[in-house]
Amino acid sequence: MEVHVILLALIQGFTEFLPISSSAHLILPSVLLGWPDQGIAFDVAVHLGSLLAVLYYFRQEVVSLTHAWAGSLQGRDATSESRLAWCIILATIPACIIGALFGSFIKDFLRSGWVIAIATIVFGLLLWWADKRAQHLKSEYQTGWRGALLLGCAQAVALIPGTSRSGITLTAGLMLGLTRSAAARFSFLMSIPIILLAGSHQAVGLLSNPVAISWSAMSLGILVSFLSALACIHLFLALLERIGVLPFVLYRLGLGAVLIWMMAGQ
């Protein structure tokens, strides 16, 4: 059990913030090794670990943005931080609406291996195309409300398994002319409210349908996903401008091909 917990938490932590699709990776242990689903309690735990990691890494930005946003509510003059905070809030809305309206449909009909494999390839190619055409000029503070809405719609598309929330929002950011680092930072910051809301929704479902919980497994899952997500964020931001997105695109193409091969062999 501990091996299952550690591996799945590592996968969640690393793939939550890399543009390579966490859903594509999380089906591999079940398909290749026959591992059972760890359940909703474990999902809540690993998402909590990822949330804590991004909050810790961007703690100074979160405090600054929250303070500026609160100031804007009190009638203070708009600042670059308050505008960015409002952009992040705006970018959260589309995924909430689409998730509420079509969440059940997506869960029932789009969580197949074929959908994940095809989305992994298609949106990987879209990321490569966006990076090749990008101007790489703007910072995240220059996103604007139209850009925030586009990024929010992109995040909503990530409800399709295999898309990768990080990948599609990075793609949208590059299409808006953001630098790779700026697009990645905006993606990380906008992950905070969406992970918090998704985790809260899962937690409410867990409370309404109580199940036996292994607190040791949950604690281990939180710790491992926190550490792996923290390492992922640091390495990704440190290397992104240097290596670009092509390594991730090639990885996605290879992963999608492997998934298609596995699906075809079943």
mmCIF file of C-alpha atoms in Angstrom:
data_model
loop_
_atom_site.group_PDB
_atom_site.id
_atom_site.type_symbol
_atom_site.label_atom_id
_atom_site.label_comp_id
_atom_site.label_asym_id
_atom_site.label_seq_id
_atom_site.Cartn_x
_atom_site.Cartn_y
_atom_site.Cartn_z
ATOM 1 C CA MET A 1 0.000 0.000 0.000
ATOM 2 C CA GLU A 2 2.767 2.485 0.885
ATOM 3 C CA VAL A 3 4.391 1.903 -2.516
ATOM 4 C CA HIS A 4 1.067 2.677 -4.206
ATOM 5 C CA VAL A 5 0.615 5.826 -2.147
ATOM 6 C CA ILE A 6 4.143 7.124 -2.750
ATOM 7 C CA LEU A 7 4.103 6.471 -6.498
ATOM 8 C CA LEU A 8 0.657 7.969 -7.068
ATOM 9 C CA ALA A 9 1.454 11.008 -4.912
ATOM 10 C CA LEU A 10 4.717 11.510 -6.813
ATOM 11 C CA ILE A 11 2.845 11.317 -10.114
ATOM 12 C CA GLN A 12 0.249 13.808 -8.895
ATOM 13 C CA GLY A 13 2.830 16.207 -7.513
ATOM 14 C CA PHE A 14 5.043 16.236 -10.603
ATOM 15 C CA THR A 15 2.375 16.141 -13.287
ATOM 16 C CA GLU A 16 -0.080 18.608 -11.723
ATOM 17 C CA PHE A 17 2.125 21.528 -12.739
ATOM 18 C CA LEU A 18 4.037 20.192 -15.735
ATOM 19 C CA PRO A 19 2.360 20.511 -19.176
ATOM 20 C CA ILE A 20 2.194 16.732 -19.603
ATOM 21 C CA SER A 21 -1.274 15.738 -18.289
ATOM 22 C CA SER A 22 -1.698 14.278 -14.815
ATOM 23 C CA SER A 23 -4.741 12.222 -15.877
ATOM 24 C CA ALA A 24 -2.710 10.509 -18.598
ATOM 25 C CA HIS A 25 -0.140 9.437 -16.028
ATOM 26 C CA LEU A 26 -2.568 8.444 -13.306
ATOM 27 C CA ILE A 27 -4.182 5.794 -15.527
ATOM 28 C CA LEU A 28 -0.831 4.123 -16.206
ATOM 29 C CA PRO A 29 -0.514 2.333 -12.829
ATOM 30 C CA SER A 30 -4.055 0.948 -13.129
ATOM 31 C CA VAL A 31 -3.544 -0.161 -16.745
ATOM 32 C CA LEU A 32 0.007 -1.468 -16.485
ATOM 33 C CA LEU A 33 0.010 -2.768 -12.910
ATOM 34 C CA GLY A 34 -3.666 -3.338 -12.204
ATOM 35 C CA TRP A 35 -3.630 -1.029 -9.202
ATOM 36 C CA PRO A 36 -7.056 -0.113 -7.800
ATOM 37 C CA ASP A 37 -8.371 3.437 -7.553
ATOM 38 C CA GLN A 38 -7.203 4.911 -4.243
ATOM 39 C CA GLY A 39 -10.531 6.674 -3.736
ATOM 40 C CA ILE A 40 -11.765 10.221 -3.190
ATOM 41 C CA ALA A 41 -10.050 10.652 0.203
ATOM 42 C CA PHE A 42 -6.653 10.052 -1.379
ATOM 43 C CA ASP A 43 -7.516 12.454 -4.227
ATOM 44 C CA VAL A 44 -8.289 15.150 -1.660
ATOM 45 C CA ALA A 45 -4.988 14.447 0.122
ATOM 46 C CA VAL A 46 -2.732 14.685 -2.935
ATOM 47 C CA HIS A 47 -4.495 17.798 -4.221
ATOM 48 C CA LEU A 48 -4.041 19.367 -0.797
ATOM 49 C CA GLY A 49 -0.331 18.597 -1.001
ATOM 50 C CA SER A 50 -0.107 20.239 -4.439
ATOM 51 C CA LEU A 51 -2.060 23.276 -3.210
ATOM 52 C CA LEU A 52 0.218 23.707 -0.204
ATOM 53 C CA ALA A 53 3.260 23.503 -2.492
ATOM 54 C CA VAL A 54 2.146 26.297 -4.837
ATOM 55 C CA LEU A 55 1.010 28.430 -1.887
ATOM 56 C CA TYR A 56 4.376 28.007 -0.212
ATOM 57 C CA TYR A 57 6.412 28.680 -3.352
ATOM 58 C CA PHE A 58 4.447 31.806 -4.264
ATOM 59 C CA ARG A 59 3.780 32.896 -0.680
ATOM 60 C CA GLN A 60 5.137 36.417 -1.185
ATOM 61 C CA GLU A 61 3.116 36.918 -4.363
ATOM 62 C CA VAL A 62 -0.018 35.506 -2.737
ATOM 63 C CA VAL A 63 0.290 37.877 0.221
ATOM 64 C CA SER A 64 0.961 40.857 -2.059
ATOM 65 C CA LEU A 65 -1.898 40.036 -4.425
ATOM 66 C CA THR A 66 -4.342 39.376 -1.584
ATOM 67 C CA HIS A 67 -3.423 42.649 0.125
ATOM 68 C CA ALA A 68 -3.774 44.610 -3.118
ATOM 69 C CA TRP A 69 -7.089 42.922 -3.956
ATOM 70 C CA ALA A 70 -8.471 43.684 -0.492
ATOM 71 C CA GLY A 71 -7.340 47.283 -0.950
ATOM 72 C CA SER A 72 -9.213 47.536 -4.243
ATOM 73 C CA LEU A 73 -12.388 46.431 -2.453
ATOM 74 C CA GLN A 74 -11.892 49.329 -0.038
ATOM 75 C CA GLY A 75 -11.699 51.843 -2.886
ATOM 76 C CA ARG A 76 -7.948 52.241 -3.149
ATOM 77 C CA ASP A 77 -6.408 53.064 -6.512
ATOM 78 C CA ALA A 78 -5.829 50.077 -8.769
ATOM 79 C CA THR A 79 -2.303 48.697 -8.852
ATOM 80 C CA SER A 80 -0.647 46.093 -11.048
ATOM 81 C CA GLU A 81 -1.047 43.594 -8.189
ATOM 82 C CA SER A 82 -4.748 44.292 -7.682
ATOM 83 C CA ARG A 83 -5.418 44.042 -11.429
ATOM 84 C CA LEU A 84 -3.569 40.716 -11.562
ATOM 85 C CA ALA A 85 -5.565 39.452 -8.579
ATOM 86 C CA TRP A 86 -8.836 40.330 -10.306
ATOM 87 C CA CYS A 87 -7.569 38.649 -13.495
ATOM 88 C CA ILE A 88 -6.910 35.447 -11.580
ATOM 89 C CA ILE A 89 -10.416 35.564 -10.103
ATOM 90 C CA LEU A 90 -11.907 36.154 -13.561
ATOM 91 C CA ALA A 91 -9.858 33.276 -14.991
ATOM 92 C CA THR A 92 -11.334 30.929 -12.393
ATOM 93 C CA ILE A 93 -14.958 31.494 -13.379
ATOM 94 C CA PRO A 94 -15.196 29.593 -16.722
ATOM 95 C CA ALA A 95 -13.938 26.292 -15.291
ATOM 96 C CA CYS A 96 -16.371 26.593 -12.379
ATOM 97 C CA ILE A 97 -19.306 27.139 -14.734
ATOM 98 C CA ILE A 98 -18.334 24.381 -17.174
ATOM 99 C CA GLY A 99 -17.536 22.002 -14.331
ATOM 100 C CA ALA A 100 -20.917 22.613 -12.701
ATOM 101 C CA LEU A 101 -22.832 22.208 -15.967
ATOM 102 C CA PHE A 102 -20.939 19.350 -17.598
ATOM 103 C CA GLY A 103 -18.940 17.727 -14.796
ATOM 104 C CA SER A 104 -21.091 14.603 -14.715
ATOM 105 C CA PHE A 105 -20.988 14.222 -18.505
ATOM 106 C CA ILE A 106 -17.200 14.542 -18.538
ATOM 107 C CA LYS A 107 -16.850 12.012 -15.732
ATOM 108 C CA ASP A 108 -19.199 9.495 -17.378
ATOM 109 C CA PHE A 109 -18.151 9.782 -21.031
ATOM 110 C CA LEU A 110 -14.730 11.418 -21.394
ATOM 111 C CA ARG A 111 -12.551 9.574 -18.905
ATOM 112 C CA SER A 112 -11.632 6.797 -21.323
ATOM 113 C CA GLY A 113 -8.096 5.832 -22.234
ATOM 114 C CA TRP A 114 -8.706 6.774 -25.857
ATOM 115 C CA VAL A 115 -9.842 10.308 -24.997
ATOM 116 C CA ILE A 116 -6.851 10.808 -22.706
ATOM 117 C CA ALA A 117 -4.396 9.485 -25.297
ATOM 118 C CA ILE A 118 -5.751 11.616 -28.154
ATOM 119 C CA ALA A 119 -5.984 14.754 -25.986
ATOM 120 C CA THR A 120 -2.419 14.205 -24.803
ATOM 121 C CA ILE A 121 -1.186 14.263 -28.408
ATOM 122 C CA VAL A 122 -3.467 16.981 -29.826
ATOM 123 C CA PHE A 123 -2.924 19.506 -27.049
ATOM 124 C CA GLY A 124 0.786 18.722 -27.016
ATOM 125 C CA LEU A 125 0.988 19.725 -30.670
ATOM 126 C CA LEU A 126 -1.063 22.843 -29.921
ATOM 127 C CA LEU A 127 1.449 23.807 -27.217
ATOM 128 C CA TRP A 128 4.308 23.450 -29.704
ATOM 129 C CA TRP A 129 2.447 25.555 -32.300
ATOM 130 C CA ALA A 130 1.674 28.308 -29.779
ATOM 131 C CA ASP A 131 5.282 28.457 -28.617
ATOM 132 C CA LYS A 132 6.594 28.695 -32.169
ATOM 133 C CA ARG A 133 4.274 31.618 -32.979
ATOM 134 C CA ALA A 134 4.564 33.391 -29.605
ATOM 135 C CA GLN A 135 6.114 36.833 -29.281
ATOM 136 C CA HIS A 136 7.359 36.215 -25.705
ATOM 137 C CA LEU A 137 7.100 39.909 -24.769
ATOM 138 C CA LYS A 138 4.593 40.409 -21.941
ATOM 139 C CA SER A 139 4.680 39.774 -18.209
ATOM 140 C CA GLU A 140 1.789 38.244 -16.288
ATOM 141 C CA TYR A 141 0.875 41.763 -15.097
ATOM 142 C CA GLN A 142 0.029 42.684 -18.692
ATOM 143 C CA THR A 143 -2.550 39.936 -19.154
ATOM 144 C CA GLY A 144 -5.635 42.168 -19.015
ATOM 145 C CA TRP A 145 -9.219 41.058 -18.505
ATOM 146 C CA ARG A 146 -9.626 39.709 -22.046
ATOM 147 C CA GLY A 147 -6.466 37.663 -21.666
ATOM 148 C CA ALA A 148 -7.618 36.437 -18.257
ATOM 149 C CA LEU A 149 -10.927 35.339 -19.756
ATOM 150 C CA LEU A 150 -9.107 33.462 -22.532
ATOM 151 C CA LEU A 151 -6.879 31.772 -19.961
ATOM 152 C CA GLY A 152 -9.951 30.898 -17.925
ATOM 153 C CA CYS A 153 -11.637 29.324 -20.950
ATOM 154 C CA ALA A 154 -8.453 27.379 -21.628
ATOM 155 C CA GLN A 155 -8.506 26.126 -18.044
ATOM 156 C CA ALA A 156 -12.094 25.009 -18.578
ATOM 157 C CA VAL A 157 -10.985 22.983 -21.625
ATOM 158 C CA ALA A 158 -8.599 21.175 -19.277
ATOM 159 C CA LEU A 159 -11.628 19.437 -17.757
ATOM 160 C CA ILE A 160 -11.232 17.087 -20.741
ATOM 161 C CA PRO A 161 -8.944 14.355 -19.381
ATOM 162 C CA GLY A 162 -5.536 14.305 -21.035
ATOM 163 C CA THR A 163 -5.544 18.015 -21.873
ATOM 164 C CA SER A 164 -3.337 19.116 -18.934
ATOM 165 C CA ARG A 165 -4.439 22.219 -17.046
ATOM 166 C CA SER A 166 -0.857 23.454 -16.925
ATOM 167 C CA GLY A 167 -0.308 22.688 -20.603
ATOM 168 C CA ILE A 168 -3.410 24.373 -22.000
ATOM 169 C CA THR A 169 -3.055 27.497 -19.826
ATOM 170 C CA LEU A 170 0.618 27.751 -20.815
ATOM 171 C CA THR A 171 -0.515 27.449 -24.441
ATOM 172 C CA ALA A 172 -3.066 30.224 -24.008
ATOM 173 C CA GLY A 173 -0.537 32.438 -22.242
ATOM 174 C CA LEU A 174 1.932 32.037 -25.087
ATOM 175 C CA MET A 175 -0.799 32.865 -27.605
ATOM 176 C CA LEU A 176 -1.388 36.101 -25.688
ATOM 177 C CA GLY A 177 2.262 37.056 -26.120
ATOM 178 C CA LEU A 178 3.422 36.305 -22.592
ATOM 179 C CA THR A 179 6.948 35.091 -22.020
ATOM 180 C CA ARG A 180 7.228 31.425 -21.141
ATOM 181 C CA SER A 181 8.013 32.250 -17.504
ATOM 182 C CA ALA A 182 5.162 34.753 -17.246
ATOM 183 C CA ALA A 183 2.679 32.292 -18.754
ATOM 184 C CA ALA A 184 3.880 29.614 -16.332
ATOM 185 C CA ARG A 185 3.634 31.924 -13.318
ATOM 186 C CA PHE A 186 0.101 32.984 -14.249
ATOM 187 C CA SER A 187 -0.791 29.315 -14.684
ATOM 188 C CA PHE A 188 0.598 28.477 -11.247
ATOM 189 C CA LEU A 189 -1.205 31.382 -9.578
ATOM 190 C CA MET A 190 -4.534 30.589 -11.233
ATOM 191 C CA SER A 191 -4.161 26.973 -10.093
ATOM 192 C CA ILE A 192 -4.571 28.066 -6.457
ATOM 193 C CA PRO A 193 -8.295 28.938 -6.499
ATOM 194 C CA ILE A 194 -9.221 26.118 -8.894
ATOM 195 C CA ILE A 195 -7.423 23.430 -6.865
ATOM 196 C CA LEU A 196 -8.935 24.875 -3.683
ATOM 197 C CA LEU A 197 -12.444 24.813 -5.142
ATOM 198 C CA ALA A 198 -12.058 21.349 -6.675
ATOM 199 C CA GLY A 199 -10.621 19.971 -3.444
ATOM 200 C CA SER A 200 -13.415 21.546 -1.412
ATOM 201 C CA HIS A 201 -15.990 19.984 -3.734
ATOM 202 C CA GLN A 202 -14.353 16.585 -3.306
ATOM 203 C CA ALA A 203 -14.201 17.055 0.458
ATOM 204 C CA VAL A 204 -17.921 17.877 0.589
ATOM 205 C CA GLY A 205 -18.626 14.713 -1.403
ATOM 206 C CA LEU A 206 -16.473 12.753 1.026
ATOM 207 C CA LEU A 207 -18.346 14.139 4.027
ATOM 208 C CA SER A 208 -21.727 13.378 2.476
ATOM 209 C CA ASN A 209 -20.677 9.798 1.678
ATOM 210 C CA PRO A 210 -18.349 8.805 4.535
ATOM 211 C CA VAL A 211 -15.873 6.015 3.814
ATOM 212 C CA ALA A 212 -13.148 4.358 5.824
ATOM 213 C CA ILE A 213 -10.064 6.569 5.696
ATOM 214 C CA SER A 214 -6.458 5.505 6.161
ATOM 215 C CA TRP A 215 -5.037 8.583 7.860
ATOM 216 C CA SER A 216 -1.493 7.282 7.494
ATOM 217 C CA ALA A 217 -1.964 6.930 3.723
ATOM 218 C CA MET A 218 -3.523 10.402 3.501
ATOM 219 C CA SER A 219 -0.715 11.975 5.521
ATOM 220 C CA LEU A 220 1.904 10.262 3.394
ATOM 221 C CA GLY A 221 0.093 11.322 0.223
ATOM 222 C CA ILE A 222 -0.013 14.968 1.356
ATOM 223 C CA LEU A 223 3.692 14.979 2.248
ATOM 224 C CA VAL A 224 4.906 13.278 -0.935
ATOM 225 C CA SER A 225 2.706 15.341 -3.260
ATOM 226 C CA PHE A 226 3.789 18.542 -1.463
ATOM 227 C CA LEU A 227 7.500 17.790 -1.800
ATOM 228 C CA SER A 228 7.271 16.569 -5.391
ATOM 229 C CA ALA A 229 5.074 19.501 -6.479
ATOM 230 C CA LEU A 230 7.427 21.968 -4.798
ATOM 231 C CA ALA A 231 10.423 20.460 -6.593
ATOM 232 C CA CYS A 232 8.479 20.457 -9.861
ATOM 233 C CA ILE A 233 7.561 24.158 -9.639
ATOM 234 C CA HIS A 234 11.132 25.177 -8.840
ATOM 235 C CA LEU A 235 12.713 23.105 -11.616
ATOM 236 C CA PHE A 236 10.086 24.002 -14.209
ATOM 237 C CA LEU A 237 10.445 27.748 -13.714
ATOM 238 C CA ALA A 238 14.232 27.483 -13.578
ATOM 239 C CA LEU A 239 14.476 25.521 -16.834
ATOM 240 C CA LEU A 240 11.521 26.675 -18.946
ATOM 241 C CA GLU A 241 13.151 29.684 -20.598
ATOM 242 C CA ARG A 242 16.313 27.652 -21.190
ATOM 243 C CA ILE A 243 14.843 24.468 -22.666
ATOM 244 C CA GLY A 244 11.509 25.735 -24.022
ATOM 245 C CA VAL A 245 8.446 23.528 -24.381
ATOM 246 C CA LEU A 246 9.698 21.101 -27.044
ATOM 247 C CA PRO A 247 10.897 18.427 -24.556
ATOM 248 C CA PHE A 248 7.424 18.380 -22.990
ATOM 249 C CA VAL A 249 5.753 18.247 -26.403
ATOM 250 C CA LEU A 250 7.908 15.294 -27.473
ATOM 251 C CA TYR A 251 7.199 13.578 -24.172
ATOM 252 C CA ARG A 252 3.459 14.058 -24.659
ATOM 253 C CA LEU A 253 3.622 12.613 -28.172
ATOM 254 C CA GLY A 254 5.492 9.580 -26.893
ATOM 255 C CA LEU A 255 3.132 9.134 -23.958
ATOM 256 C CA GLY A 256 0.077 9.429 -26.183
ATOM 257 C CA ALA A 257 1.523 6.839 -28.565
ATOM 258 C CA VAL A 258 2.168 4.453 -25.660
ATOM 259 C CA LEU A 259 -1.381 4.906 -24.367
ATOM 260 C CA ILE A 260 -2.843 4.249 -27.827
ATOM 261 C CA TRP A 261 -0.692 1.129 -28.142
ATOM 262 C CA MET A 262 -1.917 -0.101 -24.753
ATOM 263 C CA MET A 263 -5.546 0.652 -25.569
ATOM 264 C CA ALA A 264 -5.267 -1.111 -28.931
ATOM 265 C CA GLY A 265 -3.777 -4.190 -27.274
ATOM 266 C CA GLN A 266 -6.605 -4.615 -24.795
#
